[in-house]
CSV table of C-alpha atoms in Angstrom, one decimal:
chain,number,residue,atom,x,y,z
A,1,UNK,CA,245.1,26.3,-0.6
A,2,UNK,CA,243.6,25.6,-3.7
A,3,UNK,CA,243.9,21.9,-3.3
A,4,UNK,CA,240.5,21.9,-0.5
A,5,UNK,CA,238.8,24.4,-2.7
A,6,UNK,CA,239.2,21.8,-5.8
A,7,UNK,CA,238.0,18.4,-3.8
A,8,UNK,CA,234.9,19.9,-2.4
A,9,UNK,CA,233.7,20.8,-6.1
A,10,UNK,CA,234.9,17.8,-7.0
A,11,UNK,CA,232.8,15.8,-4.8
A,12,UNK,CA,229.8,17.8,-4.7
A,13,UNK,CA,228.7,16.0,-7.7
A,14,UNK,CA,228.7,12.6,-5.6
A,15,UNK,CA,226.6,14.3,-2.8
A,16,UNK,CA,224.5,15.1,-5.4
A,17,UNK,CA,224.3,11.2,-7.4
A,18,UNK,CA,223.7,9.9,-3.6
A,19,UNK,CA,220.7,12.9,-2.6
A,20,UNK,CA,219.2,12.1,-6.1
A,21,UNK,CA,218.8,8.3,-4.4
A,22,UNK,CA,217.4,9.2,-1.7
A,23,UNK,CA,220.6,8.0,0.5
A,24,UNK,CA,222.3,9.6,3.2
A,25,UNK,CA,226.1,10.7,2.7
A,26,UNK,CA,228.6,11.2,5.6
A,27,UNK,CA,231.9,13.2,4.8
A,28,UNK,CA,234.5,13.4,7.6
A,29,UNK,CA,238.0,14.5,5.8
A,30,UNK,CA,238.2,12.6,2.3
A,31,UNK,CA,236.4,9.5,4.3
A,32,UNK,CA,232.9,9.3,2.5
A,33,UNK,CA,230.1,6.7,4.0
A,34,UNK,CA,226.8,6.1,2.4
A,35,UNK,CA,223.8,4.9,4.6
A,36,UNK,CA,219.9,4.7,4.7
A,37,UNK,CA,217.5,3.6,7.3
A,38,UNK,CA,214.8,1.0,6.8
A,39,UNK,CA,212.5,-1.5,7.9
A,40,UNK,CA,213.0,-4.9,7.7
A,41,UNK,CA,210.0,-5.0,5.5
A,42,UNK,CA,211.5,-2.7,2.8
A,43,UNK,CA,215.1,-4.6,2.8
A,44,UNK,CA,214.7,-6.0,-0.3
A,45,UNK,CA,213.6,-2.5,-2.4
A,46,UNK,CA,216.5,-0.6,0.2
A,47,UNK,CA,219.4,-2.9,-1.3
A,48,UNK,CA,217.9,-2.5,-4.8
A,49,UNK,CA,218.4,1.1,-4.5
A,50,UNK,CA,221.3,1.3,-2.8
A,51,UNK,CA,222.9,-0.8,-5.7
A,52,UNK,CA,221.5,1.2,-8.0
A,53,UNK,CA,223.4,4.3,-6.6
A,54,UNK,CA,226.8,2.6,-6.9
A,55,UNK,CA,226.1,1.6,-10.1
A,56,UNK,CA,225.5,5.6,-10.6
A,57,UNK,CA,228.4,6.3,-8.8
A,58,UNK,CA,230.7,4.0,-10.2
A,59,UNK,CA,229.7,5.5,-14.1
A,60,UNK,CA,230.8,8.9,-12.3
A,61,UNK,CA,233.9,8.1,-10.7
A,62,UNK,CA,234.8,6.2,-14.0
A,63,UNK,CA,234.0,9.8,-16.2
A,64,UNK,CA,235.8,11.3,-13.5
């Protein structure tokens, strides 16, 4: 039982990383999907940021 317990603390540092980015997180299981909505006008700054965040994320999963 403590298995659950020990991968929601776990990833409730990534929920925060992706929040902190303004980006949207999606959990189902141990599936994780990251998503924003945006115009077509703000595409360019939208990808910026969302590459930004996995840069963030990737420093995380790599001290991790």
């Amino acid at each position: 039982m403590l298995g659950p317990l020990l991968y929601v603390l776990y990833i409730t540092e990534l929920c925060h990383i992706i929040a902190h980015h303004g980006l949207q997180l999606h959990q189902y299981a141990d599936d994780c999907q990251v998503y924003l909505s945006t115009s077509t006008e703000d595409m360019v700054q939208a990808v910026d940021m969302f590459s930004v965040c996995l840069a963030d994320v990737n420093v995380w999963l790599s001290a991790s």
